[in-house]
Amino acid sequence: MTDPKSKYAASSAGAKSEGHTPYPRQEASIVLSHIIFAFIALLVGGIAGLLQGLVRGGMLTLPGGIGYYQLLTAHGVLMALVFTTFFIIGFLYSGIAQTLGGKLLPATRRFAWLGFVLMAAGTVLGTIMILQNKATVLYTFYAPMQASVLFYIALVLLVVGSWSSGFGMIYQYRYWRRKHQGKLSPLFAFMAIVTMLMWLIATLGVAATVLFQFIPWSVGWVDTINVMLSRTLFWYFGHPLVYFWLLPAYMCWYVIIPKIIGGRIFSDALARLSFILLLLFSIPVGFHHQLMEPGISPVWKYIQVVLTFMVVIPSLMTAFSLFATFEISGREKGAKGLFGWVKVLPWKDVRFFAPFMGMLIFIPAGAGGIINASHQMNGVIHNTLWVTGHFHLTVATSVALTFFGIAYWLIPVVTNRVLTPAMNRLGIIQTILWLIGMLFMSGPMHAVGLLGSPRRTAFTTYNDHPDAVLWMPYHVAMAIGGTILFVAVILMVYNIFAMMRAPRGETPYPLGEVADQAEPTPKLLERWRVWIAIVVLLILFAYTIPVIDMVRHAGPGSPTWITW
Ligand code: HAS
């Protein structure tokens, strides 16, 4: 397993060994449709990203009719909302099928396809609105900027589609549990259910603001919008959104990576507990995105910041567990010395290399998050390019590289093909390009953010103000980084399609097993009623009084602003 060449040799050229069943066709088409859609979104979002980076660096003037903020909206929506959601749902369905019976139930498949069709329709409609310049509101669609009602309908389709996908997974999970009374569910399936539960609870916030605030306002039934309430409901959803991206990456780190490195999962109980803690604490923390906003009492900001620091704990547990897995597996292979285990990791295997680089980058990325969450330091970095740098390290590096690493085995698995050594090499090159691009882009974003350069801003030197002139070399470096990243996007998309034409053969689904010495998992961790009740209580505690305050002491509301 650790030497990619020997593995390919064993399984390539159409060899069929006893006991390997080809991946079922119907499940494969569900998984592939989601993954391919995700990578098309990545490509289109990448083009927008390249152009906007060159504009901001002062290296390109857009032809008439295309706006910088229009590109920024397309980039954010397609990368942050569409690429991630489609990839995650495809990946989770693959593992749900694999671990809960080997196939999806007919009803699950119907939920999955309904979800796919609704989400795809939402994406197409939303993209058309953005391209027509009728929805240049960025991916956070902050009021009082107003998009066409069709953009909000597109969001509804995207969210309702994702609900259908979530219901499908829950349906299959419940069926499995009925058939396996008293048994602990497979770790992958458990984690998928936590992820989708969190998503279902979190998206209620965005559904509420879109249905009850944005749609009535954009069709003219009401003249004004309560801006503070809409932002609060957005961030009620917006923070767990980032964990919706992160949890599937953690699933890969906990469950898949141990198998790929030839080791074992350090502890099933620890992995489940960290997911439960993420479920509990990822939602009632949205105020840490609104620390600089007026209208929210400092007491409630303080409480949500405390909860934010609670949500850091499961990430620290994850780091501990990963180090343990790497070290134990290295020592079993004979590694000596304090860091000898690092040398025996399978560095030449892209299925390990890409997610590992994601983990490594998550150390500084997470540290940046902790800085953001500290109220006083948030005053320094809020609304600067530092924040853009933060999320390009977290979601666009740690998460994206992990998703790429997953694609390098998931596509061969579902297409009954093998990853050839040549593709593996291209994958490693693609990962290195991504890292270099991100170094050029995200590093300067952090630095120039500290010098005060604002985020969400087109090219300007503010009448050659000395501060703004000082920022320019950083913006040029960001543009160079963005260009390298675009080349890496092209290579990734090429690799995806190349893998679908790779030689036929067996690629097993790499699910790790738990180490023999791990403690047994307490049944309590799968008592959903308990955890959902605590989530609800925490949300009510963190949000009830501030939200009542925002409604009862609402300002006059804002009329429509179309700033583009
Ligand atoms: Fe964040 C803003 C705080 C994590 C994404 N964040 C954002 C935005 C995005 C985002 C998209 O408190 C901007 C939204 C916008 O458009 O306005 N963030 C945090 C905190 C964490 C955090 C406390 N963020 C993430 C993750 C994201 C993400 C994950 C995406 C996936 N973030 C904030 C705050 C803001 C914010 C404020 C608002 C800023 C503002 O003012 O606008 C924590 O969850 C981070 C915890 C992570 C760790 C790291 C653990 C390390 C691990 C790796 C181990 C490595 C190994 C390999 C084992 C503590 C697990 C090493 C091996 C060797 C051999 C060395």
XYZ file of C-alpha atoms and ligand atoms in Angstrom:
629
model
C 0.000 0.000 0.000
C 2.756 2.426 0.811
C 4.593 1.975 -2.468
C 2.258 3.241 -5.153
C 4.111 1.476 -7.943
C 3.741 -1.984 -6.474
C 0.051 -1.397 -5.802
C -0.624 -0.244 -9.335
C 1.317 -3.196 -10.685
C -0.817 -5.564 -8.639
C -4.124 -4.144 -9.682
C -3.723 -2.676 -13.145
C -4.208 -3.888 -16.679
C -7.678 -5.176 -16.135
C -6.570 -7.863 -13.689
C -9.519 -9.256 -11.762
C -8.842 -11.086 -8.556
C -11.229 -13.288 -6.615
C -13.520 -11.481 -4.238
C -13.477 -7.973 -5.743
C -16.910 -6.875 -6.874
C -16.999 -4.052 -9.397
C -18.457 -0.810 -8.038
C -22.248 -0.855 -8.651
C -23.355 1.159 -11.678
C -26.240 3.157 -10.185
C -24.215 4.251 -7.173
C -21.295 5.116 -9.447
C -23.431 7.430 -11.544
C -24.699 9.249 -8.445
C -21.186 9.760 -7.107
C -19.653 10.673 -10.472
C -22.385 13.159 -11.405
C -21.760 15.079 -8.196
C -17.980 14.979 -8.509
C -17.905 16.017 -12.178
C -20.357 18.843 -11.531
C -18.136 19.970 -8.647
C -15.030 20.112 -10.823
C -16.809 21.987 -13.613
C -17.793 24.565 -10.986
C -14.173 24.652 -9.841
C -13.036 25.377 -13.403
C -15.523 28.193 -14.027
C -14.920 29.625 -10.541
C -11.187 29.364 -11.209
C -11.465 31.432 -14.401
C -13.295 34.131 -12.432
C -10.627 33.918 -9.709
C -7.772 34.319 -12.198
C -9.345 37.371 -13.819
C -10.225 39.084 -10.563
C -6.708 38.460 -9.190
C -5.152 40.068 -12.274
C -7.507 43.034 -12.002
C -6.736 43.600 -8.349
C -3.013 43.366 -9.083
C -3.412 46.163 -11.627
C -2.349 43.824 -14.444
C -5.604 43.634 -16.377
C -8.520 45.875 -17.248
C -11.744 44.001 -17.792
C -13.536 44.504 -21.084
C -16.634 46.697 -20.825
C -19.654 44.985 -19.395
C -17.804 42.690 -16.970
C -17.445 43.989 -13.433
C -14.822 43.053 -10.832
C -17.505 42.382 -8.214
C -19.450 40.282 -10.675
C -16.397 38.036 -11.051
C -15.877 38.031 -7.301
C -19.474 36.866 -6.816
C -19.101 34.107 -9.416
C -15.810 33.009 -7.864
C -17.180 32.881 -4.298
C -20.479 31.207 -5.165
C -18.989 28.594 -7.496
C -15.976 27.744 -5.361
C -17.234 28.127 -1.805
C -20.841 27.024 -2.238
C -21.101 24.877 -5.371
C -17.757 23.038 -5.691
C -17.758 22.105 -2.011
C -21.408 21.067 -1.687
C -21.430 18.860 -4.787
C -18.098 17.255 -3.930
C -19.098 16.613 -0.320
C -22.428 15.047 -1.201
C -20.817 12.819 -3.852
C -18.095 11.722 -1.427
C -20.516 11.063 1.439
C -22.814 9.025 -0.800
C -19.868 6.915 -1.929
C -18.971 6.058 1.672
C -22.593 5.612 2.773
C -23.083 3.071 -0.017
C -19.804 1.377 0.823
C -20.298 1.079 4.570
C -24.082 0.700 4.920
C -24.816 -2.382 2.877
C -22.691 -2.013 -0.255
C -25.517 -0.370 -2.221
C -27.926 2.515 -1.892
C -31.568 1.670 -1.232
C -33.960 2.647 -4.059
C -35.471 5.408 -1.883
C -31.995 6.726 -1.038
C -31.155 6.867 -4.718
C -34.328 8.838 -5.403
C -33.458 11.337 -2.662
C -29.935 11.622 -4.100
C -31.092 12.269 -7.659
C -33.770 14.721 -6.580
C -31.111 16.554 -4.582
C -28.731 16.583 -7.520
C -31.328 17.914 -9.962
C -32.492 20.685 -7.599
C -28.949 21.736 -6.748
C -27.879 21.689 -10.394
C -30.928 23.757 -11.384
C -30.140 26.229 -8.582
C -26.523 26.501 -9.688
C -27.418 27.115 -13.332
C -30.047 29.706 -12.450
C -27.773 31.459 -9.946
C -24.863 31.524 -12.409
C -27.056 32.991 -15.154
C -28.173 35.731 -12.758
C -24.569 36.527 -11.850
C -23.464 36.543 -15.503
C -26.332 38.914 -16.319
C -25.039 41.220 -13.569
C -28.328 40.919 -11.698
C -26.841 39.356 -8.583
C -23.518 41.052 -7.887
C -23.915 40.619 -4.152
C -20.899 38.370 -3.378
C -21.244 34.924 -1.857
C -22.403 36.356 1.479
C -25.224 38.291 -0.313
C -25.257 40.874 2.477
C -28.307 43.110 2.734
C -29.004 45.876 1.860
C -27.443 44.967 -1.498
C -30.265 43.428 -3.458
C -30.096 40.766 -6.168
C -32.809 39.648 -8.553
C -35.404 37.447 -6.863
C -34.291 34.657 -9.195
C -30.897 34.591 -7.458
C -32.605 33.969 -4.112
C -34.775 31.297 -5.712
C -31.566 29.697 -6.996
C -30.270 29.640 -3.413
C -33.498 28.002 -2.261
C -33.075 25.285 -4.903
C -29.473 24.709 -3.846
C -30.379 24.410 -0.178
C -33.529 22.326 -0.641
C -31.588 20.016 -2.972
C -28.930 19.521 -0.324
C -31.686 18.710 2.199
C -32.969 15.992 -0.085
C -29.453 14.526 -0.283
C -29.172 14.695 3.513
C -32.544 12.960 3.964
C -31.369 10.194 1.622
C -28.310 9.528 3.764
C -30.319 9.600 6.988
C -32.865 7.221 5.441
C -30.171 4.684 4.559
C -28.532 5.056 7.971
C -31.785 4.501 9.847
C -32.548 1.449 7.710
C -29.106 0.017 8.494
C -29.567 0.611 12.208
C -32.968 -1.091 12.230
C -31.372 -4.119 10.583
C -28.363 -4.078 12.946
C -29.999 -3.426 16.316
C -27.516 -2.754 19.109
C -24.532 -2.499 16.761
C -22.290 0.510 16.448
C -22.612 2.072 13.000
C -19.538 2.196 10.746
C -17.385 5.238 11.562
C -17.640 6.730 8.055
C -21.443 6.565 8.113
C -21.607 8.046 11.611
C -19.444 10.971 10.527
C -21.492 11.498 7.368
C -24.656 11.680 9.468
C -23.113 14.221 11.861
C -22.059 16.324 8.868
C -25.513 16.256 7.288
C -27.310 16.834 10.602
C -25.188 19.898 11.218
C -25.953 21.057 7.687
C -29.709 20.542 8.087
C -29.803 22.499 11.348
C -27.505 25.263 10.057
C -29.288 25.832 6.761
C -32.508 26.658 8.657
C -30.952 30.078 9.292
C -30.245 30.848 5.663
C -33.617 29.411 4.631
C -35.339 31.734 7.110
C -33.581 34.882 5.913
C -34.001 34.058 2.212
C -37.664 33.050 2.464
C -38.908 35.614 4.981
C -36.621 38.564 4.324
C -34.869 38.550 0.938
C -37.609 37.168 -1.301
C -40.453 39.423 -0.024
C -38.083 42.406 -0.197
C -36.738 41.650 -3.675
C -40.214 41.220 -5.175
C -41.353 44.466 -3.570
C -43.848 43.135 -0.990
C -41.920 45.080 1.642
C -39.835 48.219 1.142
C -37.083 47.654 3.654
C -35.016 44.884 5.215
C -33.752 44.385 8.780
C -30.039 44.266 7.950
C -28.814 43.159 11.369
C -31.264 40.260 11.515
C -30.419 39.101 7.992
C -26.676 39.115 8.732
C -27.210 37.271 11.989
C -29.282 34.587 10.303
C -26.638 34.373 7.564
C -23.809 33.807 10.066
C -25.909 31.379 12.077
C -25.533 29.372 8.863
C -22.216 30.804 7.660
C -20.024 29.484 10.420
C -21.249 25.880 10.410
C -20.897 26.181 6.629
C -17.120 26.220 7.131
C -17.365 23.043 9.222
C -19.563 21.487 6.553
C -16.487 21.904 4.340
C -14.072 20.750 7.027
C -15.831 17.642 8.349
C -15.570 15.610 5.127
C -11.851 16.483 5.054
C -11.619 15.223 8.650
C -13.442 12.047 7.531
C -10.666 11.470 5.047
C -7.986 12.216 7.659
C -9.556 9.946 10.292
C -10.871 7.043 8.192
C -9.107 6.962 4.823
C -5.562 8.142 5.515
C -4.789 5.378 8.072
C -5.588 2.789 5.394
C -3.516 4.563 2.758
C -0.453 4.734 4.999
C -0.872 1.100 6.057
C -1.791 2.026 9.645
C -4.884 1.935 11.852
C -7.371 4.488 13.165
C -6.018 5.577 16.558
C -9.388 5.607 18.350
C -12.946 5.221 17.103
C -14.294 6.795 20.308
C -12.070 9.873 20.013
C -13.026 10.348 16.358
C -16.746 10.149 17.169
C -16.425 12.428 20.175
C -14.621 15.066 18.123
C -17.439 14.966 15.544
C -20.085 15.268 18.265
C -18.254 18.277 19.722
C -18.117 19.839 16.267
C -21.853 19.283 15.927
C -22.503 20.909 19.306
C -20.247 23.931 19.013
C -20.091 24.796 15.337
C -23.489 26.513 15.201
C -23.887 28.864 18.191
C -20.790 30.889 17.245
C -21.831 33.027 14.258
C -21.262 36.290 16.162
C -17.511 35.875 15.806
C -18.078 37.036 12.218
C -19.953 40.073 13.538
C -17.641 41.175 16.325
C -17.167 44.621 14.754
C -20.863 45.163 14.062
C -22.994 47.456 16.213
C -26.360 46.360 17.558
C -25.257 43.153 19.302
C -24.564 43.337 23.006
C -20.915 42.665 23.991
C -22.186 40.034 26.452
C -23.581 37.877 23.646
C -20.492 38.429 21.539
C -18.405 37.314 24.516
C -20.528 34.186 25.038
C -20.237 33.189 21.387
C -16.482 33.796 21.447
C -16.205 31.414 24.419
C -18.171 28.833 22.401
C -15.841 29.512 19.454
C -12.893 28.499 21.587
C -14.814 25.322 22.501
C -15.060 24.424 18.820
C -11.272 24.590 18.546
C -10.971 21.637 20.960
C -12.167 18.907 18.540
C -9.661 20.189 15.974
C -6.888 19.868 18.538
C -8.161 16.343 19.300
C -7.999 15.597 15.580
C -4.398 16.816 15.396
C -3.512 14.598 18.376
C -5.190 11.569 16.824
C -3.461 12.077 13.472
C -0.036 12.418 15.060
C -0.764 9.221 17.013
C -1.821 7.332 13.875
C 1.282 8.455 11.979
C 3.669 7.717 14.808
C 2.223 4.314 15.761
C 2.122 3.149 12.153
C 5.675 4.419 11.559
C 7.033 2.657 14.630
C 5.288 -0.570 13.594
C 7.255 -0.305 10.368
C 10.486 -0.014 12.351
C 10.920 3.767 12.420
C 13.370 4.909 15.111
C 14.019 8.205 16.883
C 11.696 11.056 17.755
C 10.662 11.851 14.169
C 11.767 8.705 12.297
C 8.088 7.923 11.547
C 7.889 10.995 9.304
C 10.346 9.379 6.884
C 8.289 6.215 6.381
C 5.111 8.040 5.358
C 4.178 7.359 1.703
C 5.307 10.713 0.312
C 5.128 9.573 -3.306
C 1.475 8.551 -3.122
C -0.764 11.487 -4.068
C -3.681 9.969 -2.127
C -1.608 10.656 0.971
C 0.531 13.583 -0.158
C -2.301 15.962 -1.104
C -4.387 15.500 2.098
C -1.246 15.541 4.233
C -0.244 18.910 2.809
C -3.784 20.018 3.664
C -3.228 18.931 7.284
C 0.128 20.652 7.479
C -1.302 23.930 6.199
C -4.193 23.595 8.641
C -1.787 24.230 11.519
C -1.070 27.890 10.571
C -4.577 28.225 9.088
C -6.193 27.177 12.383
C -3.865 29.448 14.342
C -5.089 32.304 12.127
C -8.668 31.375 13.039
C -7.849 31.602 16.724
C -6.416 35.084 16.115
C -9.608 36.092 14.289
C -11.769 34.885 17.147
C -10.029 37.077 19.730
C -12.136 40.228 19.942
C -9.335 42.803 20.104
C -7.307 41.169 17.342
C -10.425 40.850 15.225
C -10.498 44.663 15.269
C -7.134 44.629 13.479
C -7.941 42.089 10.792
C -11.703 42.333 10.199
C -12.630 43.237 6.624
C -8.973 43.187 5.571
C -7.275 40.824 3.145
C -6.028 38.865 6.176
C -9.469 37.215 6.334
C -9.284 36.321 2.642
C -5.859 34.837 3.364
C -7.335 32.866 6.280
C -10.015 31.222 4.210
C -7.726 30.509 1.309
C -5.571 28.517 3.717
C -8.465 26.741 5.420
C -11.030 25.948 2.777
C -8.994 26.529 -0.381
C -5.934 24.625 0.820
C -6.609 22.253 3.730
C -10.053 21.273 2.490
C -9.473 21.582 -1.264
C -6.224 19.587 -1.234
C -7.939 16.883 0.806
C -10.803 16.759 -1.698
C -8.288 16.476 -4.540
C -6.537 13.650 -2.671
C -9.914 11.905 -2.312
C -10.651 12.315 -6.027
C -7.408 10.486 -6.874
C -8.801 7.238 -5.446
C -12.567 7.838 -5.519
C -12.797 8.225 -9.293
C -10.800 5.025 -9.924
C -12.978 3.215 -7.337
C -16.321 4.173 -8.853
C -15.202 3.773 -12.473
C -13.518 0.430 -11.778
C -10.184 1.750 -12.992
C -6.727 2.312 -11.545
C -4.613 5.360 -10.952
C -1.520 4.883 -13.086
C 1.952 5.943 -11.880
C 1.921 8.716 -14.528
C -1.328 10.133 -13.133
C -0.014 9.802 -9.608
C 3.009 11.886 -10.658
C 0.774 14.488 -12.255
C -1.223 14.557 -9.022
C 1.910 15.247 -6.989
C 2.904 18.030 -9.421
C -0.618 19.432 -9.197
C -0.425 19.456 -5.391
C 2.960 21.181 -5.392
C 1.697 23.793 -7.864
C -1.290 24.398 -5.604
C 0.972 24.875 -2.598
C 3.279 27.286 -4.443
C 0.310 29.244 -5.785
C -1.205 29.461 -2.325
C 2.113 30.537 -0.810
C 2.252 33.445 -3.273
C -1.380 34.305 -2.783
C -2.312 33.591 0.804
C 0.983 34.698 2.379
C 0.803 38.234 0.933
C -2.928 38.372 1.736
C -2.149 37.854 5.414
C 0.730 40.352 5.366
C -1.020 43.116 3.440
C -4.146 42.594 5.528
C -2.098 43.534 8.572
C -1.027 46.667 6.689
C -4.706 47.548 6.343
C -5.523 46.549 2.760
C -9.291 45.903 2.645
C -10.948 42.783 1.268
C -13.728 42.823 -1.361
C -12.145 45.751 -3.239
C -11.272 46.244 -6.907
C -8.016 47.836 -8.049
C -7.469 51.304 -6.644
C -4.545 53.285 -5.288
C -6.857 55.693 -3.449
C -5.420 58.681 -5.358
C -1.907 57.317 -4.816
C -2.191 57.380 -1.050
C 1.190 56.200 0.343
C -0.409 53.305 2.273
C -2.242 52.023 -0.767
C 0.866 52.330 -2.939
C 2.708 50.226 -0.358
C 0.098 47.464 -0.789
C 0.599 47.139 -4.535
C 3.582 44.713 -4.591
C 1.579 42.367 -2.357
C -1.358 42.554 -4.752
C 0.951 41.725 -7.640
C 2.278 38.689 -5.711
C -1.335 37.632 -5.103
C -2.018 37.847 -8.835
C 1.036 35.693 -9.578
C -0.165 33.171 -6.987
C -3.646 33.230 -8.513
C -2.182 32.512 -11.945
C -0.221 29.514 -10.630
C -3.362 28.280 -8.897
C -5.290 28.561 -12.131
C -2.732 26.331 -13.862
C -3.197 23.869 -10.980
C -6.994 23.980 -11.452
C -6.583 23.161 -15.155
C -4.264 20.279 -14.299
C -6.702 18.963 -11.688
C -9.618 19.051 -14.112
C -7.433 17.330 -16.727
C -6.544 14.653 -14.150
C -10.207 14.078 -13.330
C -11.072 13.375 -16.944
C -7.854 11.385 -17.496
C -8.737 9.150 -14.549
C -12.056 8.339 -16.169
C -10.159 6.966 -19.157
C -7.517 5.129 -17.104
C -6.892 1.380 -17.538
C -9.590 -0.853 -16.094
C -8.750 -2.650 -12.871
C -9.459 -2.913 -9.186
C -9.139 -0.034 -6.811
C -10.454 -0.920 -3.352
C -12.330 1.682 -1.307
C -9.684 2.588 1.315
C -11.506 2.356 4.641
C -9.282 2.234 7.713
C -9.739 -0.149 10.617
C -9.520 0.752 14.266
C -6.328 -0.102 16.177
C -6.601 -3.218 18.349
C -5.505 -1.377 21.486
C -8.166 1.370 21.103
C -10.699 1.670 23.934
C -14.255 0.521 23.107
C -16.637 3.232 21.917
C -19.315 4.269 24.429
C -22.828 3.731 23.051
C -23.771 7.180 24.319
C -21.951 8.696 21.342
C -24.667 7.374 19.048
C -27.640 8.545 21.141
C -28.799 11.202 18.679
C -31.683 12.468 20.781
C -29.273 13.517 23.513
C -26.932 15.365 21.149
C -29.653 17.024 19.106
C -31.325 18.206 22.323
C -28.031 19.744 23.504
C -27.477 21.397 20.115
C -30.944 22.932 20.256
C -30.406 24.152 23.826
C -27.036 25.696 22.946
C -28.519 27.448 19.921
C -31.460 28.750 21.939
C -29.094 29.937 24.652
C -26.733 31.726 22.253
C -29.308 33.273 19.931
C -32.748 33.749 21.540
C -32.188 36.985 23.446
C -30.037 38.734 20.806
C -32.490 37.818 18.023
C -35.516 39.011 20.045
C -33.557 42.207 20.631
C -32.921 42.654 16.904
C -36.608 42.204 16.122
C -38.013 44.296 18.975
C -35.546 47.131 18.631
C -35.256 46.981 14.894
C -34.129 50.179 13.172
C -36.159 51.664 10.350
C -34.786 48.996 7.969
C -32.875 49.647 4.808
C -34.230 50.286 1.349
C -32.700 48.557 -1.665
C -29.109 49.278 -2.656
C -27.780 48.288 -6.036
C -24.169 49.347 -5.919
C -22.956 47.980 -9.244
Fe -12.430 30.723 10.010
C -13.546 33.839 8.996
C -12.354 31.795 13.249
C -11.546 27.557 11.059
C -13.256 29.484 6.924
N -13.235 31.516 8.300
C -13.613 32.812 8.077
C -14.113 32.949 6.750
C -14.079 31.702 6.171
C -13.509 30.810 7.151
C -14.567 31.319 4.793
O -13.398 34.172 14.863
C -14.571 34.252 6.101
C -16.025 34.394 5.998
C -16.338 35.691 5.298
O -16.467 35.676 4.073
O -16.428 36.708 5.972
N -11.974 29.863 11.802
C -11.993 30.479 13.009
C -11.591 29.543 14.044
C -11.348 28.344 13.419
C -11.616 28.558 12.025
C -11.467 29.801 15.508
N -12.382 28.888 9.163
C -11.984 27.732 9.767
C -12.110 26.641 8.835
C -12.607 27.171 7.671
C -12.764 28.579 7.894
C -11.782 25.196 9.150
C -12.941 26.525 6.384
C -12.842 25.254 6.127
N -12.839 32.492 10.942
C -12.771 32.698 12.268
C -13.237 34.070 12.560
C -13.575 34.637 11.349
C -13.310 33.626 10.352
C -13.336 34.723 13.855
C -14.149 36.045 11.131
C -13.091 36.977 10.719
C -13.681 38.325 10.390
O -13.529 39.232 11.208
O -14.302 38.492 9.334
C -10.941 27.046 14.116
O -11.883 26.047 13.804
C -9.564 26.577 13.748
C -9.137 25.378 14.596
C -7.990 24.666 13.959
C -6.899 24.217 14.595
C -5.805 23.508 13.820
C -5.742 21.990 14.125
C -4.753 21.332 13.210
C -4.932 20.109 12.608
C -3.878 19.601 11.648
C -2.909 18.660 12.299
C -1.785 18.353 11.356
C -1.115 17.176 11.304
C -0.046 17.000 10.315
C -1.409 16.060 12.218
C -6.700 24.399 16.038
C -6.121 19.261 12.843
C 1.273 17.478 10.884
C 2.373 16.511 10.689
C 3.669 16.819 10.823
C 4.708 15.786 10.533
C 4.132 18.150 11.271
